[in-house]
CSV table of C-alpha atoms in Angstrom, one decimal:
chain,number,residue,atom,x,y,z
A,11,LYS,CA,4.4,-93.1,-65.2
A,12,ALA,CA,3.8,-95.4,-68.2
A,13,GLY,CA,4.3,-98.9,-67.0
A,14,VAL,CA,6.2,-102.3,-68.7
A,15,THR,CA,4.3,-102.3,-72.6
A,16,GLN,CA,4.9,-106.3,-73.7
A,17,THR,CA,4.3,-106.6,-77.6
A,18,PRO,CA,1.8,-108.1,-78.9
A,19,ARG,CA,0.0,-109.2,-76.3
A,20,TYR,CA,-0.8,-112.8,-78.2
A,21,LEU,CA,1.1,-114.4,-80.7
A,22,ILE,CA,0.5,-117.8,-82.9
A,23,LYS,CA,3.5,-119.0,-84.9
A,24,THR,CA,4.3,-122.6,-86.7
A,25,ARG,CA,7.3,-124.5,-85.7
A,26,GLY,CA,10.3,-123.6,-87.5
A,27,GLN,CA,9.7,-120.1,-88.0
A,28,GLN,CA,11.2,-117.6,-85.9
A,29,VAL,CA,9.9,-114.6,-83.6
A,30,THR,CA,10.7,-111.5,-82.0
A,31,LEU,CA,9.1,-110.5,-79.1
A,32,SER,CA,9.4,-106.3,-77.6
A,33,CYS,CA,9.7,-105.1,-74.3
A,34,SER,CA,9.5,-101.2,-73.4
A,35,PRO,CA,10.9,-100.5,-69.5
A,36,ILE,CA,9.5,-97.9,-67.5
A,37,SER,CA,11.0,-94.5,-68.1
A,38,GLY,CA,13.9,-94.5,-66.8
A,39,HIS,CA,14.6,-98.1,-65.8
A,40,ARG,CA,18.0,-99.4,-67.8
A,41,SER,CA,17.5,-103.1,-66.7
A,42,VAL,CA,15.2,-105.5,-68.2
A,43,SER,CA,15.2,-109.0,-67.6
A,44,TRP,CA,12.8,-111.6,-69.7
A,45,TYR,CA,10.8,-114.7,-68.2
A,46,GLN,CA,9.4,-117.9,-69.7
A,47,GLN,CA,5.8,-119.0,-67.6
A,48,THR,CA,5.1,-122.3,-68.9
A,49,PRO,CA,2.7,-125.2,-66.3
A,50,GLY,CA,5.7,-127.8,-66.5
A,51,GLN,CA,7.7,-125.5,-65.7
A,52,GLY,CA,6.9,-122.1,-64.0
A,53,LEU,CA,8.7,-119.4,-64.2
A,54,GLN,CA,12.4,-119.0,-65.6
A,55,PHE,CA,14.7,-116.9,-66.1
A,56,LEU,CA,16.0,-115.9,-69.2
A,57,PHE,CA,18.2,-113.3,-69.4
A,58,GLU,CA,19.0,-109.4,-68.2
A,59,TYR,CA,20.1,-106.3,-69.9
A,60,PHE,CA,21.3,-103.4,-69.0
A,61,SER,CA,22.6,-100.8,-71.1
A,62,GLU,CA,22.6,-102.4,-73.9
A,63,THR,CA,25.0,-105.7,-72.5
A,64,GLN,CA,23.7,-108.4,-71.5
A,65,ARG,CA,24.8,-109.1,-68.0
A,66,ASN,CA,23.5,-112.2,-67.5
A,67,LYS,CA,21.9,-115.5,-69.0
A,68,GLY,CA,19.9,-118.3,-67.6
A,69,ASN,CA,19.8,-122.1,-69.1
A,70,PHE,CA,18.1,-121.9,-72.1
A,71,PRO,CA,19.7,-122.6,-76.0
A,72,GLY,CA,21.3,-120.9,-77.7
A,73,ARG,CA,17.8,-120.5,-80.2
A,74,PHE,CA,16.8,-117.9,-77.3
A,75,SER,CA,18.6,-114.3,-78.2
A,76,GLY,CA,17.8,-110.8,-76.5
A,77,ARG,CA,19.4,-107.3,-77.3
A,78,GLN,CA,18.9,-103.7,-75.8
A,79,PHE,CA,18.7,-100.3,-77.9
A,80,SER,CA,19.8,-97.1,-76.2
A,81,ASN,CA,16.4,-96.2,-75.3
A,82,SER,CA,16.4,-98.6,-72.9
A,83,ARG,CA,13.6,-101.0,-74.9
A,84,SER,CA,15.0,-104.7,-75.4
A,85,GLU,CA,13.6,-107.4,-77.8
A,86,MET,CA,13.8,-111.6,-77.6
A,87,ASN,CA,14.4,-113.8,-80.3
A,88,VAL,CA,12.7,-117.4,-80.4
A,89,SER,CA,14.3,-119.1,-83.5
A,90,THR,CA,13.7,-122.1,-84.7
A,91,LEU,CA,10.9,-122.8,-82.8
A,92,GLU,CA,9.4,-125.6,-80.7
A,93,LEU,CA,6.3,-126.9,-79.8
A,94,GLY,CA,7.7,-126.3,-76.5
A,95,ASP,CA,7.9,-123.2,-76.4
A,96,SER,CA,5.1,-121.6,-76.8
A,97,ALA,CA,5.0,-120.1,-73.3
A,98,LEU,CA,4.2,-116.4,-71.9
A,99,TYR,CA,6.9,-114.6,-71.9
A,100,LEU,CA,6.8,-111.7,-69.4
A,101,CYS,CA,9.5,-109.0,-69.2
A,102,ALA,CA,10.4,-106.7,-66.2
A,103,SER,CA,12.3,-103.6,-65.3
A,104,SER,CA,14.4,-102.0,-62.8
A,105,SER,CA,16.7,-99.5,-62.0
A,106,ARG,CA,19.6,-98.9,-59.0
A,107,ASP,CA,17.2,-97.5,-57.0
A,108,THR,CA,14.4,-99.9,-57.1
A,109,TRP,CA,16.8,-103.2,-57.2
A,110,GLY,CA,15.9,-104.1,-53.8
A,111,TYR,CA,12.2,-103.6,-54.2
A,112,GLY,CA,11.5,-106.6,-57.0
A,113,TYR,CA,10.8,-105.6,-61.1
A,114,THR,CA,7.9,-104.1,-62.2
A,115,PHE,CA,6.1,-106.6,-64.8
A,116,GLY,CA,4.7,-106.1,-68.1
A,117,SER,CA,1.4,-108.6,-69.3
A,118,GLY,CA,3.5,-110.5,-71.2
A,119,THR,CA,3.5,-112.1,-74.5
A,120,ARG,CA,1.7,-115.3,-74.6
A,121,LEU,CA,3.4,-117.4,-77.4
A,122,THR,CA,1.6,-120.3,-79.4
A,123,VAL,CA,3.8,-122.8,-81.5
A,124,VAL,CA,1.6,-124.7,-83.6
B,24,ALA,CA,21.3,-122.6,-56.1
B,25,GLN,CA,18.2,-121.3,-54.8
B,26,THR,CA,15.4,-122.7,-54.7
B,27,VAL,CA,11.8,-121.7,-53.9
B,28,THR,CA,9.6,-123.9,-52.8
B,29,GLN,CA,5.7,-123.4,-52.6
B,30,SER,CA,4.3,-126.8,-51.2
B,31,GLN,CA,0.8,-125.8,-51.7
B,32,PRO,CA,-0.8,-125.8,-55.6
B,33,GLU,CA,-3.9,-124.5,-54.6
B,34,MET,CA,-5.8,-122.9,-51.6
B,35,SER,CA,-9.2,-121.3,-50.9
B,36,VAL,CA,-10.4,-119.4,-48.3
B,37,GLN,CA,-14.4,-117.3,-47.8
B,38,GLU,CA,-14.8,-113.8,-48.3
B,39,ALA,CA,-13.8,-111.7,-45.4
B,40,GLU,CA,-11.7,-114.4,-43.7
B,41,THR,CA,-7.7,-114.9,-43.4
B,42,VAL,CA,-5.9,-117.8,-45.4
B,43,THR,CA,-1.8,-118.4,-45.1
B,44,LEU,CA,-0.1,-119.6,-47.5
B,45,SER,CA,3.8,-121.0,-47.0
B,46,CYS,CA,7.0,-120.6,-49.0
B,47,THR,CA,10.5,-122.2,-47.7
B,48,TYR,CA,14.1,-121.2,-49.6
B,49,ASP,CA,17.0,-122.6,-49.6
B,50,THR,CA,20.1,-120.3,-49.9
B,51,SER,CA,23.9,-119.9,-48.5
B,52,GLU,CA,23.2,-115.9,-48.9
B,53,SER,CA,22.9,-114.1,-45.6
B,54,ASP,CA,21.6,-110.7,-46.8
B,55,TYR,CA,18.8,-111.2,-49.4
B,56,TYR,CA,15.1,-110.3,-50.8
B,57,LEU,CA,12.0,-112.1,-50.7
B,58,PHE,CA,8.7,-111.4,-52.5
B,59,TRP,CA,5.2,-112.4,-53.2
B,60,TYR,CA,3.8,-111.1,-56.4
B,61,LYS,CA,0.1,-112.1,-57.1
B,62,GLN,CA,-0.5,-113.1,-60.8
B,63,PRO,CA,-4.4,-112.6,-61.5
B,64,PRO,CA,-5.8,-113.8,-65.5
B,65,SER,CA,-4.6,-110.3,-66.6
B,66,ARG,CA,-0.8,-111.9,-66.4
B,67,GLN,CA,0.9,-109.1,-64.9
B,68,MET,CA,2.7,-109.7,-61.6
B,69,ILE,CA,2.0,-107.2,-58.7
B,70,LEU,CA,4.6,-106.8,-56.4
B,71,VAL,CA,2.3,-107.5,-52.9
B,72,ILE,CA,5.0,-107.3,-49.9
B,73,ARG,CA,8.5,-107.6,-50.3
B,74,GLN,CA,11.0,-108.5,-46.8
B,75,GLU,CA,14.7,-107.5,-46.5
B,76,ALA,CA,16.4,-110.4,-44.6
B,77,TYR,CA,18.2,-108.4,-42.7
B,78,LYS,CA,14.8,-106.7,-40.9
B,79,GLN,CA,13.5,-109.3,-38.7
B,80,GLN,CA,10.5,-107.3,-38.5
B,81,ASN,CA,8.3,-108.9,-40.2
B,82,ALA,CA,6.6,-106.6,-43.0
B,83,THR,CA,2.8,-105.7,-43.6
B,84,GLU,CA,1.4,-104.0,-46.0
B,85,ASN,CA,-2.6,-103.2,-45.4
B,86,ARG,CA,-4.1,-106.7,-45.4
B,87,PHE,CA,-1.1,-108.5,-46.0
B,88,SER,CA,2.0,-110.1,-43.6
B,89,VAL,CA,4.1,-111.7,-43.3
B,90,ASN,CA,5.8,-114.4,-41.5
B,91,PHE,CA,9.4,-114.5,-41.7
B,92,GLN,CA,11.4,-117.1,-40.3
B,93,LYS,CA,15.3,-116.7,-40.9
B,94,ALA,CA,16.3,-119.8,-39.3
B,95,ALA,CA,13.7,-122.2,-40.6
B,96,LYS,CA,14.1,-119.9,-44.2
B,97,SER,CA,10.2,-119.8,-43.8
B,98,PHE,CA,8.4,-117.2,-45.5
B,99,SER,CA,4.4,-117.4,-45.0
B,100,LEU,CA,2.0,-114.6,-46.7
B,101,LYS,CA,-1.2,-113.9,-44.4
B,102,ILE,CA,-4.3,-112.5,-46.2
B,103,SER,CA,-6.9,-111.2,-43.8
B,104,ASP,CA,-10.3,-110.4,-44.3
B,105,SER,CA,-9.7,-111.6,-48.2
B,106,GLN,CA,-12.2,-110.3,-51.3
B,107,LEU,CA,-12.9,-111.6,-54.1
B,108,GLY,CA,-10.4,-110.0,-55.8
B,109,ASP,CA,-7.4,-111.0,-54.0
B,110,ALA,CA,-7.8,-114.4,-56.0
B,111,ALA,CA,-4.9,-115.2,-58.3
B,112,MET,CA,-1.6,-117.1,-58.4
B,113,TYR,CA,0.6,-116.3,-55.8
B,114,PHE,CA,4.5,-116.4,-56.3
B,115,CYS,CA,7.1,-116.7,-53.6
B,116,ALA,CA,10.2,-114.6,-54.8
B,117,TYR,CA,14.2,-114.9,-53.5
B,118,ARG,CA,17.0,-112.4,-54.9
B,119,PRO,CA,20.5,-112.2,-53.2
B,120,ALA,CA,21.1,-108.5,-51.5
B,121,ASN,CA,24.1,-108.4,-53.5
B,122,ALA,CA,22.6,-108.2,-57.3
B,123,GLY,CA,26.2,-108.4,-59.2
B,124,GLY,CA,27.4,-111.6,-61.4
B,125,THR,CA,24.6,-114.4,-61.3
B,126,SER,CA,22.0,-112.7,-59.6
B,127,TYR,CA,21.6,-109.8,-62.0
B,128,GLY,CA,17.9,-109.1,-62.8
B,129,LYS,CA,17.0,-113.0,-61.7
B,130,LEU,CA,14.2,-113.3,-59.3
B,131,THR,CA,14.1,-116.6,-58.4
B,132,PHE,CA,10.6,-118.2,-58.1
B,133,GLY,CA,8.2,-120.7,-56.6
B,134,GLN,CA,6.5,-123.0,-58.3
B,135,GLY,CA,2.7,-120.6,-57.4
B,136,THR,CA,-0.8,-121.0,-55.0
B,137,ILE,CA,-3.7,-120.5,-56.9
B,138,LEU,CA,-6.0,-118.6,-54.2
B,139,THR,CA,-9.8,-119.0,-55.0
B,140,VAL,CA,-11.9,-116.8,-53.0
B,141,HIS,CA,-15.4,-118.0,-52.2
B,142,PRO,CA,-18.3,-115.2,-52.2
């Protein structure tokens, strides 16, 4: 079974630009969560999608948004990039049967804002 | 709000020795899950071990075991017979058993402990 796939692996963007990151969950997993990882703040929850609906959202500004498609693939978008948005963005997937077993994570997208 | 604290930013161990990583948490929930994740330089978070709060028996997975003290809200990870491949950042994480509302998809992580294994 293929794991969680995140693309691209690396991105370099300029302040003020926008960026879209992609996450393909494990086949059959309908829940996709996104996390931001930075050395200073650690791992912080961004949002979770299930069956194309956002069910939960972390404490991030509106510049951070996401969506989920009917095949459960998810994208997150960051508009008007700031230097502080430089981070590793991780997505994780789960299913109803695996809730108690944590989430399966992808290898992340490393975003650098210059 | 739930919080998870890992008080050891860095730990080191000699190959084949035993090391214990500490984690404490705060929650008002009575039923929840606790996890230890490993993040090697490849960046992928890998689940090492999980514990269900209503089970008193400590979880064990091969060389990895936990010491779960519910009353003390403590959840430490013991790695026995440490191997070079165990070198990584380790994160303790929490999730309420009731995965609804503000808990959907959300794990609360500690700040992580960098484990170095010396040959």
